[in-house]
PDB file of C-alpha atoms and ligand atoms in Angstrom:
ATOM      1  CA  MET A  18      60.363  86.343 -96.381  1.00  0.00           C
ATOM      2  CA  ASP A  19      63.886  87.646 -96.188  1.00  0.00           C
ATOM      3  CA  LEU A  20      64.741  88.453 -92.556  1.00  0.00           C
ATOM      4  CA  LEU A  21      65.828  92.030 -93.231  1.00  0.00           C
ATOM      5  CA  ASP A  22      62.712  92.731 -95.266  1.00  0.00           C
ATOM      6  CA  THR A  23      60.576  91.289 -92.485  1.00  0.00           C
ATOM      7  CA  LEU A  24      62.283  93.379 -89.831  1.00  0.00           C
ATOM      8  CA  ARG A  25      61.804  96.503 -91.910  1.00  0.00           C
ATOM      9  CA  SER A  26      58.194  95.984 -92.815  1.00  0.00           C
ATOM     10  CA  THR A  27      56.272  94.392 -89.960  1.00  0.00           C
ATOM     11  CA  GLY A  28      53.884  97.168 -89.060  1.00  0.00           C
ATOM     12  CA  ALA A  29      51.188  97.093 -86.429  1.00  0.00           C
ATOM     13  CA  VAL A  30      47.945  95.470 -87.569  1.00  0.00           C
ATOM     14  CA  ARG A  31      44.734  96.433 -85.792  1.00  0.00           C
ATOM     15  CA  GLY A  32      42.152  95.219 -88.294  1.00  0.00           C
ATOM     16  CA  PHE A  33      41.462  91.560 -88.959  1.00  0.00           C
ATOM     17  CA  THR A  34      39.376  89.501 -91.345  1.00  0.00           C
ATOM     18  CA  ASP A  35      36.859  86.986 -90.031  1.00  0.00           C
ATOM     19  CA  ASP A  36      39.229  84.129 -90.818  1.00  0.00           C
ATOM     20  CA  PRO A  37      39.722  82.046 -87.701  1.00  0.00           C
ATOM     21  CA  VAL A  38      43.204  81.221 -86.450  1.00  0.00           C
ATOM     22  CA  SER A  39      43.553  77.677 -85.199  1.00  0.00           C
ATOM     23  CA  ASP A  40      45.091  76.668 -81.899  1.00  0.00           C
ATOM     24  CA  ASP A  41      47.684  74.791 -83.936  1.00  0.00           C
ATOM     25  CA  THR A  42      48.741  78.023 -85.607  1.00  0.00           C
ATOM     26  CA  VAL A  43      48.876  79.872 -82.290  1.00  0.00           C
ATOM     27  CA  ALA A  44      50.955  77.033 -80.865  1.00  0.00           C
ATOM     28  CA  ALA A  45      53.257  77.144 -83.903  1.00  0.00           C
ATOM     29  CA  VAL A  46      53.741  80.896 -83.476  1.00  0.00           C
ATOM     30  CA  LEU A  47      54.599  80.440 -79.810  1.00  0.00           C
ATOM     31  CA  ASP A  48      56.835  77.499 -80.691  1.00  0.00           C
ATOM     32  CA  THR A  49      58.988  79.904 -82.710  1.00  0.00           C
ATOM     33  CA  ALA A  50      58.734  82.833 -80.295  1.00  0.00           C
ATOM     34  CA  ARG A  51      60.060  80.671 -77.457  1.00  0.00           C
ATOM     35  CA  PHE A  52      63.519  80.977 -79.014  1.00  0.00           C
ATOM     36  CA  ALA A  53      63.630  84.653 -78.014  1.00  0.00           C
ATOM     37  CA  PRO A  54      66.485  85.656 -75.722  1.00  0.00           C
ATOM     38  CA  SER A  55      66.036  86.432 -72.024  1.00  0.00           C
ATOM     39  CA  GLY A  56      68.442  87.306 -69.222  1.00  0.00           C
ATOM     40  CA  GLY A  57      70.093  84.120 -67.953  1.00  0.00           C
ATOM     41  CA  ASN A  58      67.901  82.242 -70.435  1.00  0.00           C
ATOM     42  CA  LYS A  59      65.237  82.204 -67.722  1.00  0.00           C
ATOM     43  CA  GLN A  60      62.393  82.397 -70.264  1.00  0.00           C
ATOM     44  CA  PRO A  61      60.101  84.179 -67.801  1.00  0.00           C
ATOM     45  CA  TRP A  62      57.084  84.266 -70.116  1.00  0.00           C
ATOM     46  CA  ARG A  63      53.623  82.910 -69.525  1.00  0.00           C
ATOM     47  CA  VAL A  64      50.876  83.197 -72.113  1.00  0.00           C
ATOM     48  CA  ALA A  65      47.107  82.980 -71.649  1.00  0.00           C
ATOM     49  CA  VAL A  66      45.228  82.509 -74.924  1.00  0.00           C
ATOM     50  CA  VAL A  67      42.058  84.352 -74.032  1.00  0.00           C
ATOM     51  CA  LYS A  68      39.056  82.797 -75.735  1.00  0.00           C
ATOM     52  CA  ASP A  69      36.195  83.319 -73.288  1.00  0.00           C
ATOM     53  CA  PRO A  70      34.074  86.195 -74.691  1.00  0.00           C
ATOM     54  CA  ALA A  71      33.063  87.347 -71.218  1.00  0.00           C
ATOM     55  CA  LEU A  72      36.683  87.465 -70.113  1.00  0.00           C
ATOM     56  CA  ARG A  73      37.551  89.423 -73.248  1.00  0.00           C
ATOM     57  CA  ASP A  74      34.781  91.873 -72.385  1.00  0.00           C
ATOM     58  CA  THR A  75      36.231  92.253 -68.913  1.00  0.00           C
ATOM     59  CA  MET A  76      39.637  92.990 -70.386  1.00  0.00           C
ATOM     60  CA  ALA A  77      38.141  95.517 -72.789  1.00  0.00           C
ATOM     61  CA  GLY A  78      36.250  97.170 -69.956  1.00  0.00           C
ATOM     62  CA  LEU A  79      39.506  97.633 -68.076  1.00  0.00           C
ATOM     63  CA  MET A  80      41.374  98.853 -71.160  1.00  0.00           C
ATOM     64  CA  ARG A  81      38.795 101.418 -72.285  1.00  0.00           C
ATOM     65  CA  PRO A  82      39.290 104.056 -69.553  1.00  0.00           C
ATOM     66  CA  ILE A  83      43.051 103.779 -70.017  1.00  0.00           C
ATOM     67  CA  TRP A  84      42.679 104.282 -73.765  1.00  0.00           C
ATOM     68  CA  GLU A  85      40.448 107.291 -73.114  1.00  0.00           C
ATOM     69  CA  GLU A  86      42.973 108.715 -70.660  1.00  0.00           C
ATOM     70  CA  TYR A  87      45.682 108.219 -73.305  1.00  0.00           C
ATOM     71  CA  MET A  88      43.586 109.926 -75.965  1.00  0.00           C
ATOM     72  CA  GLY A  89      42.752 112.741 -73.547  1.00  0.00           C
ATOM     73  CA  ALA A  90      46.454 113.485 -73.172  1.00  0.00           C
ATOM     74  CA  ASN A  91      46.880 113.244 -76.959  1.00  0.00           C
ATOM     75  CA  ALA A  92      44.089 115.750 -77.428  1.00  0.00           C
ATOM     76  CA  VAL A  93      46.076 118.354 -75.495  1.00  0.00           C
ATOM     77  CA  GLY A  94      49.303 117.448 -77.302  1.00  0.00           C
ATOM     78  CA  LYS A  95      50.874 115.496 -74.442  1.00  0.00           C
ATOM     79  CA  ARG A  96      52.487 112.076 -74.180  1.00  0.00           C
ATOM     80  CA  ALA A  97      50.376 110.129 -71.724  1.00  0.00           C
ATOM     81  CA  PHE A  98      51.971 108.116 -68.934  1.00  0.00           C
ATOM     82  CA  ALA A  99      55.498 109.351 -69.701  1.00  0.00           C
ATOM     83  CA  PHE A 100      58.040 109.460 -66.874  1.00  0.00           C
ATOM     84  CA  GLY A 101      58.091 112.666 -64.897  1.00  0.00           C
ATOM     85  CA  ARG A 102      54.925 114.092 -66.386  1.00  0.00           C
ATOM     86  CA  SER A 103      51.571 114.309 -64.794  1.00  0.00           C
ATOM     87  CA  ILE A 104      48.924 115.348 -67.246  1.00  0.00           C
ATOM     88  CA  ASP A 105      45.709 116.883 -66.123  1.00  0.00           C
ATOM     89  CA  ALA A 106      43.602 116.191 -69.188  1.00  0.00           C
ATOM     90  CA  ALA A 107      40.042 115.001 -69.402  1.00  0.00           C
ATOM     91  CA  PRO A 108      39.585 111.546 -70.911  1.00  0.00           C
ATOM     92  CA  VAL A 109      38.335 111.521 -74.485  1.00  0.00           C
ATOM     93  CA  ALA A 110      36.113 108.740 -75.812  1.00  0.00           C
ATOM     94  CA  VAL A 111      37.485 107.644 -79.180  1.00  0.00           C
ATOM     95  CA  PRO A 112      36.472 104.353 -80.805  1.00  0.00           C
ATOM     96  CA  ASN A 113      39.128 101.657 -80.662  1.00  0.00           C
ATOM     97  CA  PRO A 114      38.205  98.502 -82.596  1.00  0.00           C
ATOM     98  CA  LEU A 115      40.633  96.356 -80.611  1.00  0.00           C
ATOM     99  CA  ILE A 116      38.706  97.233 -77.488  1.00  0.00           C
ATOM    100  CA  ASP A 117      35.208  97.810 -78.836  1.00  0.00           C
ATOM    101  CA  GLU A 118      35.234  94.647 -80.946  1.00  0.00           C
ATOM    102  CA  ILE A 119      37.501  92.498 -78.807  1.00  0.00           C
ATOM    103  CA  ARG A 120      35.147  89.538 -79.180  1.00  0.00           C
ATOM    104  CA  SER A 121      35.799  89.369 -82.907  1.00  0.00           C
ATOM    105  CA  VAL A 122      39.587  89.583 -82.737  1.00  0.00           C
ATOM    106  CA  PRO A 123      40.800  86.136 -83.844  1.00  0.00           C
ATOM    107  CA  VAL A 124      43.513  85.760 -81.194  1.00  0.00           C
ATOM    108  CA  VAL A 125      43.977  87.578 -77.895  1.00  0.00           C
ATOM    109  CA  LEU A 126      47.093  86.704 -75.931  1.00  0.00           C
ATOM    110  CA  ALA A 127      47.730  87.929 -72.416  1.00  0.00           C
ATOM    111  CA  VAL A 128      51.462  87.782 -71.774  1.00  0.00           C
ATOM    112  CA  ALA A 129      52.897  87.726 -68.276  1.00  0.00           C
ATOM    113  CA  ALA A 130      56.435  87.609 -66.936  1.00  0.00           C
ATOM    114  CA  ASP A 131      57.672  85.866 -63.816  1.00  0.00           C
ATOM    115  CA  LEU A 132      59.418  88.624 -61.904  1.00  0.00           C
ATOM    116  CA  ARG A 133      61.361  86.093 -59.856  1.00  0.00           C
ATOM    117  CA  ASP A 134      63.197  85.163 -63.055  1.00  0.00           C
ATOM    118  CA  ILE A 135      64.041  88.659 -64.227  1.00  0.00           C
ATOM    119  CA  ALA A 136      67.184  90.537 -63.211  1.00  0.00           C
ATOM    120  CA  ILE A 137      66.041  94.117 -62.840  1.00  0.00           C
ATOM    121  CA  MET A 138      69.494  95.602 -63.242  1.00  0.00           C
ATOM    122  CA  ASP A 139      68.284  99.186 -62.889  1.00  0.00           C
ATOM    123  CA  GLY A 140      65.874  98.455 -60.058  1.00  0.00           C
ATOM    124  CA  ASN A 141      68.017 100.365 -57.559  1.00  0.00           C
ATOM    125  CA  LEU A 142      67.997 103.668 -59.420  1.00  0.00           C
ATOM    126  CA  ASP A 143      65.992 106.771 -58.716  1.00  0.00           C
ATOM    127  CA  ARG A 144      63.895 106.376 -61.846  1.00  0.00           C
ATOM    128  CA  PRO A 145      61.424 103.781 -63.077  1.00  0.00           C
ATOM    129  CA  PRO A 146      63.157 100.508 -63.957  1.00  0.00           C
ATOM    130  CA  VAL A 147      63.005  99.471 -67.608  1.00  0.00           C
ATOM    131  CA  VAL A 148      65.779  96.929 -68.114  1.00  0.00           C
ATOM    132  CA  GLY A 149      63.719  94.000 -66.841  1.00  0.00           C
ATOM    133  CA  GLY A 150      61.481  94.405 -69.859  1.00  0.00           C
ATOM    134  CA  ALA A 151      64.365  93.251 -72.019  1.00  0.00           C
ATOM    135  CA  SER A 152      63.734  89.710 -70.816  1.00  0.00           C
ATOM    136  CA  ILE A 153      60.155  89.649 -72.042  1.00  0.00           C
ATOM    137  CA  TYR A 154      59.604  92.071 -74.929  1.00  0.00           C
ATOM    138  CA  PRO A 155      61.900  90.274 -77.387  1.00  0.00           C
ATOM    139  CA  PHE A 156      59.557  87.308 -76.870  1.00  0.00           C
ATOM    140  CA  CYS A 157      56.542  89.514 -77.611  1.00  0.00           C
ATOM    141  CA  TRP A 158      58.172  90.884 -80.748  1.00  0.00           C
ATOM    142  CA  SER A 159      59.067  87.363 -81.851  1.00  0.00           C
ATOM    143  CA  ILE A 160      55.381  86.465 -81.549  1.00  0.00           C
ATOM    144  CA  LEU A 161      54.552  89.260 -83.982  1.00  0.00           C
ATOM    145  CA  LEU A 162      57.338  88.292 -86.382  1.00  0.00           C
ATOM    146  CA  ALA A 163      56.476  84.587 -86.264  1.00  0.00           C
ATOM    147  CA  ALA A 164      52.804  85.432 -86.743  1.00  0.00           C
ATOM    148  CA  ARG A 165      53.701  87.261 -89.938  1.00  0.00           C
ATOM    149  CA  ALA A 166      55.431  84.136 -91.242  1.00  0.00           C
ATOM    150  CA  HIS A 167      52.078  82.397 -90.796  1.00  0.00           C
ATOM    151  CA  GLY A 168      50.250  85.059 -92.784  1.00  0.00           C
ATOM    152  CA  LEU A 169      49.024  86.819 -89.670  1.00  0.00           C
ATOM    153  CA  GLY A 170      49.443  90.335 -88.385  1.00  0.00           C
ATOM    154  CA  GLY A 171      48.995  91.875 -85.013  1.00  0.00           C
ATOM    155  CA  VAL A 172      49.863  94.436 -82.448  1.00  0.00           C
ATOM    156  CA  MET A 173      51.317  94.489 -78.988  1.00  0.00           C
ATOM    157  CA  THR A 174      49.428  96.629 -76.497  1.00  0.00           C
ATOM    158  CA  THR A 175      50.108  97.564 -72.924  1.00  0.00           C
ATOM    159  CA  PHE A 176      46.836  99.219 -71.848  1.00  0.00           C
ATOM    160  CA  LEU A 177      45.999  96.395 -69.501  1.00  0.00           C
ATOM    161  CA  SER A 178      49.233  96.623 -67.549  1.00  0.00           C
ATOM    162  CA  ARG A 179      47.974  99.878 -66.086  1.00  0.00           C
ATOM    163  CA  ALA A 180      45.002  97.966 -64.696  1.00  0.00           C
ATOM    164  CA  GLU A 181      47.020  94.920 -63.639  1.00  0.00           C
ATOM    165  CA  PRO A 182      45.602  94.668 -60.109  1.00  0.00           C
ATOM    166  CA  ALA A 183      42.049  94.639 -61.457  1.00  0.00           C
ATOM    167  CA  ALA A 184      42.855  92.286 -64.327  1.00  0.00           C
ATOM    168  CA  ALA A 185      44.928  89.844 -62.278  1.00  0.00           C
ATOM    169  CA  PRO A 186      42.142  87.848 -60.619  1.00  0.00           C
ATOM    170  CA  HIS A 187      40.192  87.509 -63.869  1.00  0.00           C
ATOM    171  CA  LEU A 188      43.239  86.178 -65.693  1.00  0.00           C
ATOM    172  CA  GLY A 189      44.522  84.102 -62.783  1.00  0.00           C
ATOM    173  CA  LEU A 190      47.780  86.035 -62.904  1.00  0.00           C
ATOM    174  CA  PRO A 191      50.149  84.169 -60.593  1.00  0.00           C
ATOM    175  CA  ALA A 192      51.785  85.952 -57.673  1.00  0.00           C
ATOM    176  CA  ASP A 193      55.041  87.724 -58.498  1.00  0.00           C
ATOM    177  CA  HIS A 194      54.101  87.935 -62.169  1.00  0.00           C
ATOM    178  CA  ALA A 195      53.656  91.111 -64.188  1.00  0.00           C
ATOM    179  CA  LEU A 196      51.091  91.493 -66.918  1.00  0.00           C
ATOM    180  CA  VAL A 197      53.343  92.831 -69.650  1.00  0.00           C
ATOM    181  CA  ALA A 198      51.292  92.861 -72.843  1.00  0.00           C
ATOM    182  CA  THR A 199      48.102  91.954 -74.591  1.00  0.00           C
ATOM    183  CA  ILE A 200      48.820  90.833 -78.141  1.00  0.00           C
ATOM    184  CA  PHE A 201      46.099  90.781 -80.790  1.00  0.00           C
ATOM    185  CA  LEU A 202      46.574  88.578 -83.855  1.00  0.00           C
ATOM    186  CA  GLY A 203      44.647  87.633 -86.946  1.00  0.00           C
ATOM    187  CA  VAL A 204      44.653  87.690 -90.712  1.00  0.00           C
ATOM    188  CA  PRO A 205      45.214  91.365 -91.559  1.00  0.00           C
ATOM    189  CA  THR A 206      42.679  93.344 -93.521  1.00  0.00           C
ATOM    190  CA  HIS A 207      45.724  95.419 -94.439  1.00  0.00           C
ATOM    191  CA  GLN A 208      49.405  94.865 -93.667  1.00  0.00           C
ATOM    192  CA  ASN A 209      51.204  98.174 -93.415  1.00  0.00           C
ATOM    193  CA  THR A 210      54.716  97.611 -94.748  1.00  0.00           C
ATOM    194  CA  LYS A 211      55.815 101.212 -95.289  1.00  0.00           C
ATOM    195  CA  LEU A 212      56.918 102.099 -91.793  1.00  0.00           C
ATOM    196  CA  ARG A 213      57.814 105.576 -90.646  1.00  0.00           C
ATOM    197  CA  ARG A 214      60.942 105.361 -88.515  1.00  0.00           C
ATOM    198  CA  ASN A 215      63.638 107.906 -87.758  1.00  0.00           C
ATOM    199  CA  PRO A 216      66.899 107.536 -89.670  1.00  0.00           C
ATOM    200  CA  VAL A 217      70.053 106.219 -87.992  1.00  0.00           C
ATOM    201  CA  PRO A 218      71.838 109.601 -87.647  1.00  0.00           C
ATOM    202  CA  THR A 219      68.993 110.930 -85.526  1.00  0.00           C
ATOM    203  CA  PHE A 220      69.779 108.447 -82.761  1.00  0.00           C
ATOM    204  CA  THR A 221      73.386 107.330 -83.248  1.00  0.00           C
ATOM    205  CA  THR A 222      76.609 109.000 -82.138  1.00  0.00           C
ATOM    206  CA  VAL A 223      80.189 107.847 -81.588  1.00  0.00           C
ATOM    207  CA  ASP A 224      81.567 107.087 -78.128  1.00  0.00           C
ATOM    208  CA  ARG A 225      79.099 109.216 -76.198  1.00  0.00           C
ATOM    209  CA  PHE A 226      75.451 110.078 -76.550  1.00  0.00           C
ATOM    210  CA  ASP A 227      76.567 113.657 -77.112  1.00  0.00           C
ATOM    211  CA  GLY A 228      79.322 112.497 -79.481  1.00  0.00           C
ATOM    212  CA  ALA A 229      79.836 113.062 -83.159  1.00  0.00           C
ATOM    213  CA  PRO A 230      77.325 111.550 -85.543  1.00  0.00           C
ATOM    214  CA  LEU A 231      78.240 108.143 -86.937  1.00  0.00           C
ATOM    215  CA  SER A 232      79.236 109.008 -90.472  1.00  0.00           C
TER     216      SER A 232
HETATM  217  C1  FMN B1337      55.452  98.528 -75.889  1.00  0.00           C
HETATM  218  C2  FMN B1337      54.411  98.807 -76.937  1.00  0.00           C
HETATM  219  C3  FMN B1337      53.143  99.181 -76.540  1.00  0.00           C
HETATM  220  C4  FMN B1337      52.152  99.437 -77.476  1.00  0.00           C
HETATM  221  N1  FMN B1337      50.906  99.734 -77.054  1.00  0.00           N
HETATM  222  C5  FMN B1337      49.930  99.882 -77.958  1.00  0.00           C
HETATM  223  C6  FMN B1337      48.611 100.082 -77.522  1.00  0.00           C
HETATM  224  O1  FMN B1337      48.329 100.108 -76.322  1.00  0.00           O
HETATM  225  N2  FMN B1337      47.654 100.225 -78.466  1.00  0.00           N
HETATM  226  C7  FMN B1337      47.945 100.177 -79.795  1.00  0.00           C
HETATM  227  O2  FMN B1337      47.042 100.306 -80.626  1.00  0.00           O
HETATM  228  N3  FMN B1337      49.200 100.000 -80.232  1.00  0.00           N
HETATM  229  C8  FMN B1337      50.187  99.829 -79.349  1.00  0.00           C
HETATM  230  N4  FMN B1337      51.462  99.597 -79.768  1.00  0.00           N
HETATM  231  C9  FMN B1337      51.773  99.585 -81.206  1.00  0.00           C
HETATM  232  C10 FMN B1337      52.466 100.879 -81.608  1.00  0.00           C
HETATM  233  O3  FMN B1337      51.509 101.926 -81.615  1.00  0.00           O
HETATM  234  C11 FMN B1337      53.107 100.690 -82.974  1.00  0.00           C
HETATM  235  O4  FMN B1337      54.129  99.716 -82.861  1.00  0.00           O
HETATM  236  C12 FMN B1337      53.734 101.967 -83.477  1.00  0.00           C
HETATM  237  O5  FMN B1337      52.773 103.000 -83.573  1.00  0.00           O
HETATM  238  C13 FMN B1337      54.349 101.769 -84.846  1.00  0.00           C
HETATM  239  O6  FMN B1337      53.329 101.424 -85.762  1.00  0.00           O
HETATM  240  P1  FMN B1337      53.712 100.811 -87.174  1.00  0.00           P
HETATM  241  O7  FMN B1337      54.536  99.588 -86.877  1.00  0.00           O
HETATM  242  O8  FMN B1337      52.414 100.477 -87.836  1.00  0.00           O
HETATM  243  O9  FMN B1337      54.503 101.823 -87.897  1.00  0.00           O
HETATM  244  C14 FMN B1337      52.459  99.346 -78.849  1.00  0.00           C
HETATM  245  C15 FMN B1337      53.737  98.966 -79.254  1.00  0.00           C
HETATM  246  C16 FMN B1337      54.693  98.677 -78.309  1.00  0.00           C
HETATM  247  C17 FMN B1337      56.064  98.235 -78.767  1.00  0.00           C
END
């Protein structure tokens, strides 16, 4: 596929056929994703390809209450887990196939980042740091793009990061590593290519963030 077309049309995939995905394909996807950029080229990523059904169940069990908390906030029209907001909403049980049927997802990747290799340039500020993520999320996105080139689709999720302390021993998360994403991959039942995204003028100005619109 043309690069621009791919970038404009790689939507999240949460439904997969029964087609298995071989280890060779997973390795090939990762072999492309490893060319992602990272601060100082430190390549802080670690990937666990989670195959053990019982371990998947454990992950799902940890994700479910977080999903329900998220949906509880949604139900009262709030953005869950956003900075500066505490939301007192009851959890809402909504089916989530990624969680409920985690055993049948063809590929489950737990992605971790070695915090000793990440420059957290905004770590000194009086707000939650986000810049460190720039050394790991391009890698995650490259996994999704490379997967598409192999006829796969998928989605990046971050539910499990909220339960990192509980998940860590099950996944053997090394010390000083952050659990940054769980990525689900497989052959899509449907690949959404018509993505809803805000147009450039809604987020682009000249010189300053309160500047004139870029014409
Ligand atoms: C950092 C990040 C976290 C995400 N977490 C979840 C998640 O926990 N569960 C989920 O179903 N999708 C998750 N997504 C996928 C987004 O919901 C999806 O990219 C967005 O809704 C756009 O969907 P589209 O590409 O199909 O238009 C996440 C995406 C990103 C980039």
